[in-house]
CSV table of C-alpha atoms in Angstrom, one decimal:
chain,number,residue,atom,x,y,z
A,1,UNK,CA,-47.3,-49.1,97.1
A,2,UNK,CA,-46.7,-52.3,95.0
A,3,UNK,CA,-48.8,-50.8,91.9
A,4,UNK,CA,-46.7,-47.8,92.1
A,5,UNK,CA,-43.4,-49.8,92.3
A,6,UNK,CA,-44.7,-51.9,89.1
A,7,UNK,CA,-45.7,-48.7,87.5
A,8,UNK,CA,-42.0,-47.5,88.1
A,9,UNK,CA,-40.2,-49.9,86.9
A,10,UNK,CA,-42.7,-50.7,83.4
A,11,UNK,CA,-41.5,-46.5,83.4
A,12,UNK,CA,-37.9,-47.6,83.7
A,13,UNK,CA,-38.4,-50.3,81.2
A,14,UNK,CA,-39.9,-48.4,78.6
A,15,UNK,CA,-37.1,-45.8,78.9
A,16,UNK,CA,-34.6,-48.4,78.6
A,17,UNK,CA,-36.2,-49.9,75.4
A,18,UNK,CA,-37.3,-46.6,73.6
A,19,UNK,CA,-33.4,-45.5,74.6
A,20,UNK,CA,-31.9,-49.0,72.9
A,21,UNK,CA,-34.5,-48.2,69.8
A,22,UNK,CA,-33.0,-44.5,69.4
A,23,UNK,CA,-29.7,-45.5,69.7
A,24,UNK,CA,-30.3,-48.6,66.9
A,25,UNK,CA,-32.1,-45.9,64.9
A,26,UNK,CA,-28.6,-43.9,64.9
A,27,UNK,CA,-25.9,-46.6,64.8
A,28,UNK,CA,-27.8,-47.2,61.3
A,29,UNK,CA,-27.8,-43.7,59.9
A,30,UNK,CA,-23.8,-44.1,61.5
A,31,UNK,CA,-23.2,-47.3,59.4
A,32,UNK,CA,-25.1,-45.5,56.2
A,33,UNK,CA,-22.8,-42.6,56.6
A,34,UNK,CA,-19.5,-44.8,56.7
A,35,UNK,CA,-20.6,-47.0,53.9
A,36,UNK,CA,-21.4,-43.6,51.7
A,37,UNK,CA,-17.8,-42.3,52.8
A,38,UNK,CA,-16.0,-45.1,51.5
A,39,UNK,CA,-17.8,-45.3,48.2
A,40,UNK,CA,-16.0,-41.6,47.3
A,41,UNK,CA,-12.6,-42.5,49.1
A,42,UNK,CA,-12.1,-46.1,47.3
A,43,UNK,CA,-13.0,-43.6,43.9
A,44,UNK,CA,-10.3,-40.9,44.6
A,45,UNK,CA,-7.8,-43.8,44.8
A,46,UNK,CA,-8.9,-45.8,41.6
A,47,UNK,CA,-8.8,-42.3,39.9
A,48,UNK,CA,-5.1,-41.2,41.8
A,49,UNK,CA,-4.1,-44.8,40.1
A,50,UNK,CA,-5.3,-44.3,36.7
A,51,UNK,CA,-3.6,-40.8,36.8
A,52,UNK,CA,-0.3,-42.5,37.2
A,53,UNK,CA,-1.3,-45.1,34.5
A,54,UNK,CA,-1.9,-42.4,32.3
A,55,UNK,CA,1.8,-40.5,33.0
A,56,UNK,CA,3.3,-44.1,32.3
A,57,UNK,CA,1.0,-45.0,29.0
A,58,UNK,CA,2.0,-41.7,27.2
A,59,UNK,CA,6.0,-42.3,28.1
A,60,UNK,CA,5.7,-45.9,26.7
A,61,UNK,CA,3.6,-44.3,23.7
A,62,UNK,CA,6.2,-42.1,23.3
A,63,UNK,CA,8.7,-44.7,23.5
A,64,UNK,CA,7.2,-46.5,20.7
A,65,UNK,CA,7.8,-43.5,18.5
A,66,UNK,CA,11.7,-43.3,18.4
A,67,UNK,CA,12.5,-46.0,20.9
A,68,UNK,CA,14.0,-45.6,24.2
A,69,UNK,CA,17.1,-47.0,26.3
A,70,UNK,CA,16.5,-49.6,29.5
A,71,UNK,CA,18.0,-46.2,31.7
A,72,UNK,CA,15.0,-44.2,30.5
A,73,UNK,CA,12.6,-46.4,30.3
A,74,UNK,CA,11.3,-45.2,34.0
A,75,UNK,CA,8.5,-42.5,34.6
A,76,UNK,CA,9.0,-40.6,37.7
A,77,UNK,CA,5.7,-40.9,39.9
A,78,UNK,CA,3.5,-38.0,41.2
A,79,UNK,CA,5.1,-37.1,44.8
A,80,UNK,CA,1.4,-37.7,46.0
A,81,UNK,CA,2.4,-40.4,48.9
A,82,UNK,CA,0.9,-37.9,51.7
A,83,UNK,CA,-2.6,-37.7,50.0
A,84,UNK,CA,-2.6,-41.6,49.1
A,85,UNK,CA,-1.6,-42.1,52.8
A,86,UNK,CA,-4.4,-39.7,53.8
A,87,UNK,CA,-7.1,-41.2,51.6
A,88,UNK,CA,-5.9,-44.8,52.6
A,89,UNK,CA,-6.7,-43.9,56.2
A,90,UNK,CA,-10.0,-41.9,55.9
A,91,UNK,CA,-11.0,-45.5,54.2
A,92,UNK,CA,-9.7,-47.3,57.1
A,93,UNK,CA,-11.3,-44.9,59.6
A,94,UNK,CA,-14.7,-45.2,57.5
A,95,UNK,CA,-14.3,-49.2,57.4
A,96,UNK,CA,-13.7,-49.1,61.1
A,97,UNK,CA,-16.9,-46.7,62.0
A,98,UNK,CA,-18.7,-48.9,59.1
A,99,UNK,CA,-18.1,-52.5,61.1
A,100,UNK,CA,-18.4,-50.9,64.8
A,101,UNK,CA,-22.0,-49.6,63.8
A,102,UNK,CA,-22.8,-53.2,62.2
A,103,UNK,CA,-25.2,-55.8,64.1
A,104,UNK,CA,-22.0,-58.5,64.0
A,105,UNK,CA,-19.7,-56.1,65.3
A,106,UNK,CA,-18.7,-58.2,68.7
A,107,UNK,CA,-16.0,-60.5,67.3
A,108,UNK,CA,-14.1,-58.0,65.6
A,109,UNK,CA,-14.6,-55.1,68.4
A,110,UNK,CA,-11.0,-54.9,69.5
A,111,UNK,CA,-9.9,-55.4,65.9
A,112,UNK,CA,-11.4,-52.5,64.1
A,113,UNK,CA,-11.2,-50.2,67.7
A,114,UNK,CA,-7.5,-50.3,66.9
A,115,UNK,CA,-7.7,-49.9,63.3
A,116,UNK,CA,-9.8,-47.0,64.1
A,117,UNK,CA,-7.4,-46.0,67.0
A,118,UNK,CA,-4.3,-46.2,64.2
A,119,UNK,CA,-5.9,-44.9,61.5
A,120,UNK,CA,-6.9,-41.5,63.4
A,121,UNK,CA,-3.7,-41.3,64.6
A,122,UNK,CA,-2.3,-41.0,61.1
A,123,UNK,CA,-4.9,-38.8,59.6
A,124,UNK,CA,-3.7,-36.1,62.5
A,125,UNK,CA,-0.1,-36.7,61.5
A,126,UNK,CA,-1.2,-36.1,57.9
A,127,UNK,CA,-3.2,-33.0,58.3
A,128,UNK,CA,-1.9,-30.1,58.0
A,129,UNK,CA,-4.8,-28.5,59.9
A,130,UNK,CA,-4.6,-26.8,62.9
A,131,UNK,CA,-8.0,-28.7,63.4
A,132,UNK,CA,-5.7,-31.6,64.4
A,133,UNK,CA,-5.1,-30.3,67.9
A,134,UNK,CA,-3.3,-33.1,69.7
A,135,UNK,CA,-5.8,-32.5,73.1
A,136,UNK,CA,-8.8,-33.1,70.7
A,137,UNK,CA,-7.5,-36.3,68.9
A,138,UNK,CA,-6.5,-37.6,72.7
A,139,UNK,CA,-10.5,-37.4,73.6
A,140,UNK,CA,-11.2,-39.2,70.4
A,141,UNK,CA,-8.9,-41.9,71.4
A,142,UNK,CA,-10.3,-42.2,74.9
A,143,UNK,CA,-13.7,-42.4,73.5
A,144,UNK,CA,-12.4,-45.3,70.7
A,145,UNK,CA,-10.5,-46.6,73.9
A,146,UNK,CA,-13.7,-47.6,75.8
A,147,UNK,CA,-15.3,-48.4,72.6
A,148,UNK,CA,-13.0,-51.7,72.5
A,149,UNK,CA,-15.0,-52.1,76.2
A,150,UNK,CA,-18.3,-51.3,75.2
A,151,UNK,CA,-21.1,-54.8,75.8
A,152,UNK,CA,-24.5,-52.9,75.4
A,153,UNK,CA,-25.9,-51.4,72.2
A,154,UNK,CA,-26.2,-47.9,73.7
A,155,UNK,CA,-22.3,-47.9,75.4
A,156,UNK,CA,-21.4,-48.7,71.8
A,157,UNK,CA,-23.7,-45.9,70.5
A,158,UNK,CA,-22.5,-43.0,72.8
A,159,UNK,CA,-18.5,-43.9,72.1
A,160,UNK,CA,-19.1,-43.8,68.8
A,161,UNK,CA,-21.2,-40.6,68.8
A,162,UNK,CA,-18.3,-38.8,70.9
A,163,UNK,CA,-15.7,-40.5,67.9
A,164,UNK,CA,-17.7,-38.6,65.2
A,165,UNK,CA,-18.2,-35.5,67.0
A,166,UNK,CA,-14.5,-35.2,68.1
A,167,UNK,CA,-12.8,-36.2,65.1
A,168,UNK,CA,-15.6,-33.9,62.7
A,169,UNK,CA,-12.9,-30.9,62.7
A,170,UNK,CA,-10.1,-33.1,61.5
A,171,UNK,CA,-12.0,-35.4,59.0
A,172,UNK,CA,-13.5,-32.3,57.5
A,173,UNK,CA,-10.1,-30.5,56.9
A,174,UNK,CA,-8.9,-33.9,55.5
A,175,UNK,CA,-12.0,-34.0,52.6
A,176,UNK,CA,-11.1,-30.3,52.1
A,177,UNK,CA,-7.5,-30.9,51.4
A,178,UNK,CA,-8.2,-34.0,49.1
A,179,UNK,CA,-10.9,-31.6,47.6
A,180,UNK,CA,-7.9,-29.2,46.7
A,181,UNK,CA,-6.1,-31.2,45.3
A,182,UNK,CA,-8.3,-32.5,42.5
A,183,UNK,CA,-7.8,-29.5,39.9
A,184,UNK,CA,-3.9,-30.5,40.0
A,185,UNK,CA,-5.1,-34.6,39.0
A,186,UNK,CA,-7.3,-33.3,36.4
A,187,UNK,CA,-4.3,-31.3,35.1
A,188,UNK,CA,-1.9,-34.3,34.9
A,189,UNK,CA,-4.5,-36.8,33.8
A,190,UNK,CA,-5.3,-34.4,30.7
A,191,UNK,CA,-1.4,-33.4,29.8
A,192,UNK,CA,-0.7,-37.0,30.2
A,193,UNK,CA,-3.5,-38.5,27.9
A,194,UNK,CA,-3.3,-35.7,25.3
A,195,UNK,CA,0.5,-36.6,25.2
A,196,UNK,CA,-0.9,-40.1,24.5
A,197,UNK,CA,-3.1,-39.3,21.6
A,198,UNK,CA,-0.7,-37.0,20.0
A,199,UNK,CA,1.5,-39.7,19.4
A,200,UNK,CA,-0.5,-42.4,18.2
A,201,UNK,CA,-2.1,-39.9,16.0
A,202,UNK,CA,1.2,-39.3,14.7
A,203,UNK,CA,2.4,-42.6,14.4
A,204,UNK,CA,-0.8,-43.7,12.6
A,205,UNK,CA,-0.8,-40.6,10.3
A,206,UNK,CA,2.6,-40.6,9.3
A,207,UNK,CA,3.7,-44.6,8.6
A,208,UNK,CA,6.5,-43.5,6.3
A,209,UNK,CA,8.1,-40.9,8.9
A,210,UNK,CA,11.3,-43.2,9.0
A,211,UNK,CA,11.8,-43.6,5.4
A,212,UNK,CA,11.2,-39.8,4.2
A,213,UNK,CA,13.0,-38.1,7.6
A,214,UNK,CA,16.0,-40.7,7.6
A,215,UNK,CA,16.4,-40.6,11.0
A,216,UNK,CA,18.4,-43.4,12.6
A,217,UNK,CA,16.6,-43.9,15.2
A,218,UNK,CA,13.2,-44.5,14.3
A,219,UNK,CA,10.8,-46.9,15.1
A,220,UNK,CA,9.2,-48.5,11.8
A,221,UNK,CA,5.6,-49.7,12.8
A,222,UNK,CA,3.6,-51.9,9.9
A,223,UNK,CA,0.0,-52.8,10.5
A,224,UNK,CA,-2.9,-54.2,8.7
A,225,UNK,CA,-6.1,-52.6,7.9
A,226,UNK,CA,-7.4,-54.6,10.5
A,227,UNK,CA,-4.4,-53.2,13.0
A,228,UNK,CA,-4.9,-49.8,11.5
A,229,UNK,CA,-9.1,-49.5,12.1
A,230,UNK,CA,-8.0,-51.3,15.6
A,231,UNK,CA,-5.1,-48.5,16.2
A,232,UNK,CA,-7.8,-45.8,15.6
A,233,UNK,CA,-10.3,-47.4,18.1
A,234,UNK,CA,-8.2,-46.9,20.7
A,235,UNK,CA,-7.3,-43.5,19.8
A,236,UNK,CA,-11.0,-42.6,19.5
A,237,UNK,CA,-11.8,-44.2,22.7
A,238,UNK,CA,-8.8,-42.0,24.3
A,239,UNK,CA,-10.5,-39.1,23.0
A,240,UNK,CA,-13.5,-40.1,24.4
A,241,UNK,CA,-12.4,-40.6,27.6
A,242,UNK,CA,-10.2,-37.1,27.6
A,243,UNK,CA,-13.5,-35.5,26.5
A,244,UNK,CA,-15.3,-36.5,29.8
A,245,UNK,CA,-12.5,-35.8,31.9
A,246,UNK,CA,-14.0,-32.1,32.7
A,247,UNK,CA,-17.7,-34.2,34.1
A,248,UNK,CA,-15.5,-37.0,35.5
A,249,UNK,CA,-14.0,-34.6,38.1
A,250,UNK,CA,-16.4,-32.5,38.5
A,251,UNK,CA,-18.8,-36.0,39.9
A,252,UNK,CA,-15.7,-36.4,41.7
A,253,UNK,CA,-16.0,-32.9,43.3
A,254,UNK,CA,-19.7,-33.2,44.1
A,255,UNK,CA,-19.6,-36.6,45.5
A,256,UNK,CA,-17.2,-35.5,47.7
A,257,UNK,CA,-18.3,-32.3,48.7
A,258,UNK,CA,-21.6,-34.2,49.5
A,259,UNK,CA,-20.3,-37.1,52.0
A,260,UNK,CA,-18.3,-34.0,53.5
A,261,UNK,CA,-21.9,-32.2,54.1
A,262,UNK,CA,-23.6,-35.1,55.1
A,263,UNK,CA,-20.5,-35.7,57.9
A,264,UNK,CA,-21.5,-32.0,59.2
A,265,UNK,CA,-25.4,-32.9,59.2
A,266,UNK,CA,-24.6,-36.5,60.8
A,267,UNK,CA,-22.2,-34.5,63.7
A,268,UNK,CA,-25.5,-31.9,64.1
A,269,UNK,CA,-27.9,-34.5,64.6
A,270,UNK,CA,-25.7,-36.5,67.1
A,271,UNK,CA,-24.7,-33.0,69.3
A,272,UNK,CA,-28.8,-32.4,69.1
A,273,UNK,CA,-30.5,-35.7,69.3
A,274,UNK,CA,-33.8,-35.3,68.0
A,275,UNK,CA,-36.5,-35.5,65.1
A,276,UNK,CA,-35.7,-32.7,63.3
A,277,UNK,CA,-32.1,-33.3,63.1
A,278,UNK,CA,-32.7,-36.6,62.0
A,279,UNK,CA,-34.9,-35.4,59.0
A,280,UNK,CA,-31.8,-33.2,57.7
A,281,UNK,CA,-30.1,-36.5,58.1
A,282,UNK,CA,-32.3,-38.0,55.8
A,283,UNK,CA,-32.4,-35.8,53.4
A,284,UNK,CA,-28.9,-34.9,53.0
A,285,UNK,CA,-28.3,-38.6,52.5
A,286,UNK,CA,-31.0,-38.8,49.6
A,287,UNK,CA,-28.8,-36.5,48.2
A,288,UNK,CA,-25.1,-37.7,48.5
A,289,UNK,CA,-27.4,-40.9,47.4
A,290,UNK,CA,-27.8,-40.0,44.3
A,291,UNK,CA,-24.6,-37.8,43.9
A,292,UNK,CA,-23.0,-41.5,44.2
A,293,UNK,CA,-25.5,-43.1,42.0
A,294,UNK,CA,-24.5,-40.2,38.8
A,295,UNK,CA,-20.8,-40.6,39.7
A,296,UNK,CA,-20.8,-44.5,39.4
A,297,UNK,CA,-23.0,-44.7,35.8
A,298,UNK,CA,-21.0,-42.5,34.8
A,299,UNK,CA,-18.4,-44.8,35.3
A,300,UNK,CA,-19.7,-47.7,33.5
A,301,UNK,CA,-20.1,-45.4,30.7
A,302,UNK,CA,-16.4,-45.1,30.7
C-alpha cells in the first residue's frame, strides 16, 4: 500500500512539474509574441510622426519662398488622434502582456494588470468593431482581474492564455484598421515631401526670381557654392527618401500583417495546447522574424 501511495504521489509530482515546464514553455512564446508586437506598433508611430514632420517641413519650405505672416505660420495637423490613441494603447497592452509573461514580473504585477486592464478598455472604446462586444471585453477583464492575484507560474499562465484568447477578435480588428489606414499616410507623406522638393528645387534653380519677377514680396536667398552643393544634398537626399517611400510602406504593411498572423497562430496554439500547434508557432515567428529584421535595415538605410 505504501509503494503505491509513493508511486502516486512521484505521478502527481511529475504532472505538476511537466505542467509548470509547458506552461514556462508558453509564457515565453507569450513574451516573444508581445515583444514582436511592439517592435511594428512603436514603427507605425515614428512613421505617423514623421508624416506630420513632413506636412510642417514643406509649409516652412514654402514659407521660405515668399515669406509668410506669424497668423499663417501654423500647419493644421492630420485629424489622426483616434488611430494614435489606438496604436498608443495596442503598445501599452503589448508592454503589459510583454512584463506579465517575464521571469521578474512579481513587483510590478498589479502595475501592468491595470495598465493592461486600462489599456483594453480603451482599445474597445476605439474600435469600431463589432468585435468589441462589451460581454467579451468584461471576461477579458475578469481574467486580467485575477491575473493581479495570480502567485504560481501556471495561475499566471492560464489568465493570461484566457486574456489572449478573449481579446484576439478585438486586437485583430484593431491591426486591421491601422492596416487601412496606411495607403492614406503614404498619400500625405508623398504630397507633403514632393511639395518640399518642388520648392527647394525652385529656389535653388531660380536665385534671381526676385529681381527679374519684381515681386514685392519675395524672399532673396544668397548662398555659396559650398551652401549651393549643400542645398542640393538635401534635395537629393529628399528624393531619395520619396523614392523609397512605395518599399517603406509596403515593410510597414508586411510587418504588420505578420505580427497580426502570428497573434491568430499564438490564440490557435493556446485554444489547442499541443506540439503541433506549437510548431506553427514557431514557424510563423521565424517569419514575422525576419519581416522585422528587412523592415529595420531598411531603416538604417534611410
Amino acid at each position: 500500500m505504501k509503494f503505491v501511495y509513493q508511486r502516486v504521489l512521484l505521478v502527481l509530482v511529475a504532472s505538476v512539474v511537466l505542467a509548470g515546464c509547458a506552461s514556462n514553455k508558453s509564457l515565453i512564446l507569450v513574451k516573444n509574441y508581445a515583444q514582436q508586437s511592439q517592435v511594428v506598433e512603436e514603427a507605425l508611430l515614428k512613421e505617423y510622426e514623421q508624416t506630420q514632420e513632413a506636412r510642417i517641413d514643406a509649409m516652412l519650405v514654402q514659407a521660405s519662398r515668399e515669406g509668410i505672416s506669424s497668423n499663417n505660420l501654423i500647419v493644421q495637423r492630420i485629424n489622426n488622434q483616434g488611430q494614435v490613441a489606438l496604436l498608443q494603447n495596442l503598445l501599452s497592452f503589448s508592454q503589459s502582456i510583454y512584463m506579465l509573461s517575464s521571469e521578474n514580473y512579481d513587483d510590478e504585477l498589479n502595475s501592468y494588470s491595470k495598465q493592461l486592464n486600462s489599456s483594453l478598455s480603451s482599445i474597445s472604446e476605439l474600435s469600431s468593431s463589432q468585435a468589441s462586444e462589451n460581454s467579451k471585453v468584461e471576461l477579458v477583464s475578469t481574467a486580467i482581474n485575477a491575473l493581479a492575484r495570480a502567485r504560481t507560474e501556471r495561475a499566471r499562465y492560464q489568465n493570461l492564455k484566457e486574456i489572449l484568447i478573449g481579446s484576439h477578435d478585438l486586437i485583430q480588428s484593431s491591426f486591421q484598421s491601422l492596416s487601412d489606414e496606411l495607403e492614406s499616410w503614404e498619400v500625405i507623406s508623398k504630397v507633403s515631401m514632393e511639395k518640399e522638393l518642388r520648392t527647394r528645387l525652385y529656389l535653388l534653380n531660380n536665385p534671381d526670381r526676385c529681381e527679374l519677377n519684381n515681386v514685392a514680396r519675395c524672399a532673396i536667398l544668397s548662398h555659396s557654392l559650398e551652401e549651393r552643393i549643400e542645398a542640393y544634398r538635401k534635395a537629393y537626399t529628399l528624393k531619395s527618401k520619396i523614392s523609397a517611400l512605395s518599399v517603406k510602406f509596403a515593410n510597414l504593411r508586411s510587418s504588420l500583417k505578420a505580427v497580426q498572423d502570428l497573434n491568430s497562430v499564438l490564440v490557435t496554439s493556446l485554444s489547442q495546447d499541443d506540439e503541433f500547434s506549437k510548431a506553427s508557432l514557431t514557424s510563423a515567428f521565424e517569419i514575422t522574424k525576419a519581416q522585422l529584421k528587412k523592415l529595420k535595415e531598411f531603416q538604417n538605410t534611410l
